[in-house]
């Protein structure tokens, strides 16, 4: 698709949306074909924001460890159906066991975190998790909004901003504030709009699988309460970064633990993504992208492993 036709397609889509929103007619706008959409999307740069799951992937100890094994191999199953030569077919199957949180990368369901035994919307946390069947009250992973699976995302490279353009990671325990987010957005020339997804690069993705002790250690950078208020004020719907727990650690403000999780999930219903691989988009200096997030539709799940893509 040429640059001109791409602009026409995008402009036409925006115009059609504006007309529809205003209650007017869109008869003057020609219907755009599915092939135009495919060509436009296929013409974008695709960034894989996922790390590889394997037995070296860092997983926080509060979760069950990752495990994977082939329970059937091709040698074991060759011609197993007929139990006699001639069928020719063989197959392999596997067993996987890993947590829905704190992996490569993962998304927290809204019901994952409570404040004073209350979940988002004032739901009784004890009642909502009274059975091992999962989180009730439509706060599990199965209710992740379909429209949020494809969403405008702003990637703020706070690490590069503070390192003068170098890819150096933020120091352990560093608290990202609203002022850092403002300054980074201004420097990158991007705007966080209501309804956006927001990804914050701390540079700690380079430690995933290479220095697990540091990646999972007691101190890591991330947003604090001030940045959480900034995210809430900007009406972000999903926030994520490249560390194991999203918010800075130690995640303590006096006696209160994991304030950012409570502020986003429990108080405001904002999803949290952790362990995203933001090195590719950071190296490419991508500030705005189409974020594709498709969690597994598991009823009552507290979170889900992801394969995350960014199109720019």
GROMACS .gro file of C-alpha atoms in nm:
model
  312
    1UNK     CA    1   0.000   0.000   0.000
    2UNK     CA    2   0.142   0.342  -0.091
    3UNK     CA    3   0.194   0.613   0.168
    4UNK     CA    4  -0.086   0.812   0.001
    5UNK     CA    5  -0.338   0.529   0.010
    6UNK     CA    6  -0.240   0.448   0.369
    7UNK     CA    7  -0.308   0.808   0.469
    8UNK     CA    8  -0.637   0.797   0.280
    9UNK     CA    9  -0.736   0.477   0.458
   10UNK     CA   10  -0.645   0.607   0.802
   11UNK     CA   11  -0.802   0.944   0.734
   12UNK     CA   12  -1.117   0.780   0.603
   13UNK     CA   13  -1.143   0.558   0.909
   14UNK     CA   14  -1.102   0.856   1.139
   15UNK     CA   15  -1.362   1.056   0.944
   16UNK     CA   16  -1.609   0.771   0.947
   17UNK     CA   17  -1.563   0.732   1.321
   18UNK     CA   18  -1.616   1.103   1.379
   19UNK     CA   19  -1.930   1.108   1.167
   20UNK     CA   20  -2.069   0.803   1.344
   21UNK     CA   21  -1.993   0.956   1.683
   22UNK     CA   22  -2.178   1.272   1.590
   23UNK     CA   23  -2.484   1.080   1.475
   24UNK     CA   24  -2.441   1.192   1.114
   25UNK     CA   25  -2.441   0.990   0.797
   26UNK     CA   26  -2.129   0.847   0.640
   27UNK     CA   27  -2.266   0.773   0.292
   28UNK     CA   28  -2.011   1.003   0.127
   29UNK     CA   29  -1.724   0.796   0.264
   30UNK     CA   30  -1.650   0.489   0.046
   31UNK     CA   31  -1.647   0.154   0.222
   32UNK     CA   32  -1.292   0.037   0.283
   33UNK     CA   33  -1.205  -0.321   0.198
   34UNK     CA   34  -1.070  -0.588   0.428
   35UNK     CA   35  -0.770  -0.617   0.196
   36UNK     CA   36  -0.687  -0.249   0.258
   37UNK     CA   37  -0.693  -0.313   0.631
   38UNK     CA   38  -0.469  -0.619   0.600
   39UNK     CA   39  -0.219  -0.438   0.377
   40UNK     CA   40  -0.203  -0.144   0.618
   41UNK     CA   41  -0.148  -0.361   0.923
   42UNK     CA   42   0.101  -0.587   0.745
   43UNK     CA   43   0.293  -0.275   0.645
   44UNK     CA   44   0.364  -0.186   1.006
   45UNK     CA   45   0.678  -0.277   1.200
   46UNK     CA   46   0.603  -0.560   1.441
   47UNK     CA   47   0.779  -0.578   1.778
   48UNK     CA   48   0.754  -0.890   1.995
   49UNK     CA   49   0.736  -0.770   2.357
   50UNK     CA   50   0.750  -1.123   2.501
   51UNK     CA   51   1.040  -1.309   2.651
   52UNK     CA   52   1.081  -1.685   2.607
   53UNK     CA   53   0.927  -1.916   2.867
   54UNK     CA   54   1.175  -2.185   2.975
   55UNK     CA   55   1.323  -2.330   3.294
   56UNK     CA   56   1.557  -2.029   3.322
   57UNK     CA   57   1.278  -1.771   3.321
   58UNK     CA   58   1.269  -1.578   3.650
   59UNK     CA   59   0.949  -1.635   3.849
   60UNK     CA   60   0.889  -1.479   4.191
   61UNK     CA   61   0.897  -1.738   4.468
   62UNK     CA   62   0.543  -1.658   4.582
   63UNK     CA   63   0.425  -1.833   4.263
   64UNK     CA   64   0.460  -2.198   4.163
   65UNK     CA   65   0.768  -2.265   3.950
   66UNK     CA   66   0.753  -2.304   3.574
   67UNK     CA   67   0.767  -2.661   3.449
   68UNK     CA   68   0.742  -2.812   3.102
   69UNK     CA   69   0.791  -3.164   2.972
   70UNK     CA   70   0.700  -3.379   2.675
   71UNK     CA   71   0.475  -3.655   2.806
   72UNK     CA   72   0.463  -3.824   2.465
   73UNK     CA   73   0.737  -3.826   2.201
   74UNK     CA   74   0.721  -3.922   1.834
   75UNK     CA   75   0.911  -4.241   1.906
   76UNK     CA   76   0.652  -4.336   2.168
   77UNK     CA   77   0.351  -4.266   1.946
   78UNK     CA   78   0.458  -4.383   1.601
   79UNK     CA   79   0.170  -4.588   1.460
   80UNK     CA   80   0.016  -4.610   1.808
   81UNK     CA   81  -0.342  -4.581   1.677
   82UNK     CA   82  -0.334  -4.891   1.462
   83UNK     CA   83  -0.090  -5.080   1.681
   84UNK     CA   84   0.044  -5.217   1.357
   85UNK     CA   85   0.270  -5.096   1.075
   86UNK     CA   86   0.107  -4.892   0.803
   87UNK     CA   87  -0.060  -4.593   0.974
   88UNK     CA   88   0.267  -4.394   0.945
   89UNK     CA   89   0.155  -4.114   1.180
   90UNK     CA   90   0.329  -4.002   1.501
   91UNK     CA   91   0.268  -3.716   1.741
   92UNK     CA   92   0.405  -3.540   2.048
   93UNK     CA   93   0.225  -3.378   2.341
   94UNK     CA   94   0.333  -3.181   2.644
   95UNK     CA   95   0.240  -3.076   2.997
   96UNK     CA   96   0.292  -2.715   3.107
   97UNK     CA   97   0.265  -2.578   3.458
   98UNK     CA   98   0.319  -2.215   3.545
   99UNK     CA   99   0.164  -1.923   3.727
  100UNK     CA  100  -0.063  -1.666   3.569
  101UNK     CA  101   0.142  -1.390   3.730
  102UNK     CA  102   0.502  -1.273   3.717
  103UNK     CA  103   0.624  -1.452   3.408
  104UNK     CA  104   0.711  -1.371   3.051
  105UNK     CA  105   0.510  -1.139   3.029
  106UNK     CA  106   0.186  -1.155   3.227
  107UNK     CA  107  -0.129  -0.955   3.292
  108UNK     CA  108  -0.296  -0.908   3.631
  109UNK     CA  109  -0.673  -0.948   3.642
  110UNK     CA  110  -0.861  -0.673   3.821
  111UNK     CA  111  -0.951  -0.913   4.103
  112UNK     CA  112  -0.588  -1.010   4.163
  113UNK     CA  113  -0.537  -0.744   4.432
  114UNK     CA  114  -0.765  -0.616   4.707
  115UNK     CA  115  -0.752  -0.333   4.958
  116UNK     CA  116  -0.881  -0.410   5.308
  117UNK     CA  117  -1.051  -0.723   5.164
  118UNK     CA  118  -1.239  -0.519   4.906
  119UNK     CA  119  -1.194  -0.565   4.531
  120UNK     CA  120  -1.265  -0.313   4.258
  121UNK     CA  121  -1.617  -0.177   4.283
  122UNK     CA  122  -1.640  -0.255   4.655
  123UNK     CA  123  -1.675  -0.630   4.595
  124UNK     CA  124  -1.621  -0.846   4.904
  125UNK     CA  125  -1.286  -1.014   4.836
  126UNK     CA  126  -1.352  -1.305   5.072
  127UNK     CA  127  -1.687  -1.386   4.913
  128UNK     CA  128  -1.547  -1.343   4.561
  129UNK     CA  129  -1.278  -1.604   4.626
  130UNK     CA  130  -1.477  -1.836   4.856
  131UNK     CA  131  -1.416  -2.138   4.633
  132UNK     CA  132  -1.102  -2.259   4.450
  133UNK     CA  133  -1.295  -2.217   4.124
  134UNK     CA  134  -1.153  -1.867   4.079
  135UNK     CA  135  -1.241  -1.501   4.127
  136UNK     CA  136  -1.611  -1.425   4.093
  137UNK     CA  137  -1.807  -1.106   4.025
  138UNK     CA  138  -1.664  -1.079   3.670
  139UNK     CA  139  -1.323  -0.975   3.804
  140UNK     CA  140  -1.132  -1.272   3.662
  141UNK     CA  141  -0.926  -1.286   3.345
  142UNK     CA  142  -1.213  -1.409   3.129
  143UNK     CA  143  -1.371  -1.062   3.133
  144UNK     CA  144  -1.068  -0.875   2.996
  145UNK     CA  145  -1.224  -0.621   2.753
  146UNK     CA  146  -1.206  -0.719   2.389
  147UNK     CA  147  -1.152  -0.357   2.279
  148UNK     CA  148  -0.844  -0.338   2.502
  149UNK     CA  149  -0.683  -0.629   2.316
  150UNK     CA  150  -0.610  -0.383   2.034
  151UNK     CA  151  -0.533  -0.042   2.176
  152UNK     CA  152  -0.327   0.271   2.128
  153UNK     CA  153  -0.022   0.248   2.351
  154UNK     CA  154   0.235   0.506   2.453
  155UNK     CA  155   0.582   0.374   2.539
  156UNK     CA  156   0.770   0.609   2.772
  157UNK     CA  157   1.141   0.527   2.785
  158UNK     CA  158   1.213   0.678   3.125
  159UNK     CA  159   1.546   0.496   3.147
  160UNK     CA  160   1.679   0.654   2.827
  161UNK     CA  161   1.542   0.993   2.923
  162UNK     CA  162   1.732   0.991   3.251
  163UNK     CA  163   2.046   0.840   3.095
  164UNK     CA  164   2.077   1.113   2.832
  165UNK     CA  165   1.972   0.886   2.546
  166UNK     CA  166   2.179   0.584   2.646
  167UNK     CA  167   2.004   0.248   2.699
  168UNK     CA  168   2.128   0.219   3.059
  169UNK     CA  169   1.876   0.075   3.309
  170UNK     CA  170   1.739   0.266   3.605
  171UNK     CA  171   1.911   0.187   3.937
  172UNK     CA  172   1.765  -0.064   4.185
  173UNK     CA  173   1.483   0.076   4.395
  174UNK     CA  174   1.443   0.386   4.175
  175UNK     CA  175   1.096   0.541   4.201
  176UNK     CA  176   0.945   0.665   3.877
  177UNK     CA  177   0.731   0.975   3.946
  178UNK     CA  178   0.470   1.167   3.754
  179UNK     CA  179   0.732   1.430   3.676
  180UNK     CA  180   0.949   1.162   3.512
  181UNK     CA  181   0.655   1.051   3.298
  182UNK     CA  182   0.573   1.411   3.202
  183UNK     CA  183   0.934   1.489   3.110
  184UNK     CA  184   0.973   1.170   2.907
  185UNK     CA  185   0.649   1.227   2.717
  186UNK     CA  186   0.757   1.583   2.635
  187UNK     CA  187   1.103   1.474   2.523
  188UNK     CA  188   0.957   1.201   2.301
  189UNK     CA  189   0.690   1.431   2.163
  190UNK     CA  190   0.404   1.197   2.257
  191UNK     CA  191   0.075   1.244   2.440
  192UNK     CA  192  -0.099   1.001   2.675
  193UNK     CA  193  -0.471   1.018   2.600
  194UNK     CA  194  -0.771   0.889   2.796
  195UNK     CA  195  -0.822   0.520   2.726
  196UNK     CA  196  -0.461   0.455   2.625
  197UNK     CA  197  -0.236   0.174   2.734
  198UNK     CA  198   0.094   0.289   2.885
  199UNK     CA  199   0.425   0.104   2.892
  200UNK     CA  200   0.722   0.231   3.093
  201UNK     CA  201   1.073   0.118   3.004
  202UNK     CA  202   1.306   0.093   3.304
  203UNK     CA  203   1.576  -0.101   3.118
  204UNK     CA  204   1.547  -0.401   3.347
  205UNK     CA  205   1.433  -0.626   3.066
  206UNK     CA  206   1.799  -0.689   2.989
  207UNK     CA  207   1.828  -0.882   3.318
  208UNK     CA  208   1.544  -1.126   3.238
  209UNK     CA  209   1.701  -1.470   3.207
  210UNK     CA  210   2.053  -1.326   3.221
  211UNK     CA  211   2.073  -1.207   3.581
  212UNK     CA  212   1.769  -1.354   3.754
  213UNK     CA  213   1.902  -1.280   4.102
  214UNK     CA  214   1.903  -0.909   4.022
  215UNK     CA  215   1.575  -0.919   3.830
  216UNK     CA  216   1.395  -1.085   4.124
  217UNK     CA  217   1.594  -0.912   4.398
  218UNK     CA  218   1.460  -0.701   4.681
  219UNK     CA  219   1.511  -0.376   4.490
  220UNK     CA  220   1.396  -0.287   4.140
  221UNK     CA  221   1.278   0.035   3.972
  222UNK     CA  222   0.920   0.119   3.886
  223UNK     CA  223   0.631   0.358   3.944
  224UNK     CA  224   0.552   0.476   4.295
  225UNK     CA  225   0.239   0.636   4.434
  226UNK     CA  226   0.299   0.965   4.255
  227UNK     CA  227   0.329   0.796   3.914
  228UNK     CA  228   0.022   0.587   3.996
  229UNK     CA  229  -0.177   0.908   4.050
  230UNK     CA  230  -0.043   1.037   3.716
  231UNK     CA  231  -0.161   0.717   3.543
  232UNK     CA  232  -0.504   0.747   3.707
  233UNK     CA  233  -0.536   1.118   3.624
  234UNK     CA  234  -0.453   1.046   3.258
  235UNK     CA  235  -0.729   0.782   3.249
  236UNK     CA  236  -0.496   0.504   3.132
  237UNK     CA  237  -0.671   0.165   3.106
  238UNK     CA  238  -0.365  -0.063   3.111
  239UNK     CA  239  -0.020   0.010   3.252
  240UNK     CA  240   0.289  -0.205   3.228
  241UNK     CA  241   0.665  -0.215   3.242
  242UNK     CA  242   0.965  -0.449   3.214
  243UNK     CA  243   1.009  -0.555   3.578
  244UNK     CA  244   0.878  -0.848   3.779
  245UNK     CA  245   0.630  -0.648   3.988
  246UNK     CA  246   0.562  -0.328   3.788
  247UNK     CA  247   0.591  -0.095   4.089
  248UNK     CA  248   0.920  -0.006   4.249
  249UNK     CA  249   1.058  -0.234   4.516
  250UNK     CA  250   1.077  -0.231   4.810
  251UNK     CA  251   0.705  -0.172   4.752
  252UNK     CA  252   0.642  -0.019   5.092
  253UNK     CA  253   0.506   0.316   5.209
  254UNK     CA  254   0.523   0.291   5.585
  255UNK     CA  255   0.320  -0.018   5.672
  256UNK     CA  256   0.130  -0.016   5.342
  257UNK     CA  257   0.255  -0.269   5.087
  258UNK     CA  258   0.208  -0.266   4.708
  259UNK     CA  259   0.027   0.066   4.707
  260UNK     CA  260   0.048   0.102   4.329
  261UNK     CA  261  -0.123  -0.232   4.272
  262UNK     CA  262  -0.403  -0.134   4.509
  263UNK     CA  263  -0.439   0.211   4.353
  264UNK     CA  264  -0.458   0.078   3.996
  265UNK     CA  265  -0.633  -0.258   4.028
  266UNK     CA  266  -0.852  -0.234   4.338
  267UNK     CA  267  -0.930   0.137   4.344
  268UNK     CA  268  -0.954   0.218   3.972
  269UNK     CA  269  -0.983  -0.102   3.770
  270UNK     CA  270  -0.667  -0.040   3.566
  271UNK     CA  271  -0.496  -0.355   3.438
  272UNK     CA  272  -0.127  -0.415   3.510
  273UNK     CA  273   0.121  -0.586   3.276
  274UNK     CA  274   0.454  -0.710   3.406
  275UNK     CA  275   0.772  -0.856   3.253
  276UNK     CA  276   0.727  -0.700   2.908
  277UNK     CA  277   1.031  -0.703   2.683
  278UNK     CA  278   1.062  -0.334   2.601
  279UNK     CA  279   1.419  -0.344   2.470
  280UNK     CA  280   1.315  -0.376   2.101
  281UNK     CA  281   1.081  -0.075   2.107
  282UNK     CA  282   1.331   0.118   2.318
  283UNK     CA  283   1.610   0.056   2.067
  284UNK     CA  284   1.379   0.157   1.781
  285UNK     CA  285   1.268   0.469   1.974
  286UNK     CA  286   0.900   0.387   1.925
  287UNK     CA  287   0.679   0.624   2.124
  288UNK     CA  288   0.331   0.526   2.006
  289UNK     CA  289   0.216   0.186   1.882
  290UNK     CA  290  -0.083  -0.038   1.841
  291UNK     CA  291  -0.057  -0.279   2.135
  292UNK     CA  292  -0.195  -0.630   2.091
  293UNK     CA  293  -0.267  -0.801   2.424
  294UNK     CA  294  -0.455  -1.132   2.422
  295UNK     CA  295  -0.472  -1.303   2.762
  296UNK     CA  296  -0.604  -1.656   2.786
  297UNK     CA  297  -0.978  -1.660   2.850
  298UNK     CA  298  -0.964  -1.858   3.174
  299UNK     CA  299  -1.266  -1.821   3.400
  300UNK     CA  300  -1.180  -1.680   3.741
  301UNK     CA  301  -0.806  -1.659   3.670
  302UNK     CA  302  -0.606  -1.402   3.866
  303UNK     CA  303  -0.386  -1.338   3.564
  304UNK     CA  304  -0.262  -1.479   3.237
  305UNK     CA  305   0.057  -1.537   3.047
  306UNK     CA  306   0.073  -1.328   2.729
  307UNK     CA  307   0.220  -1.304   2.384
  308UNK     CA  308   0.236  -0.928   2.338
  309UNK     CA  309   0.297  -0.747   2.008
  310UNK     CA  310   0.340  -0.380   1.925
  311UNK     CA  311   0.276  -0.247   1.574
  312UNK     CA  312   0.435   0.085   1.481
   0.00000   0.00000   0.00000
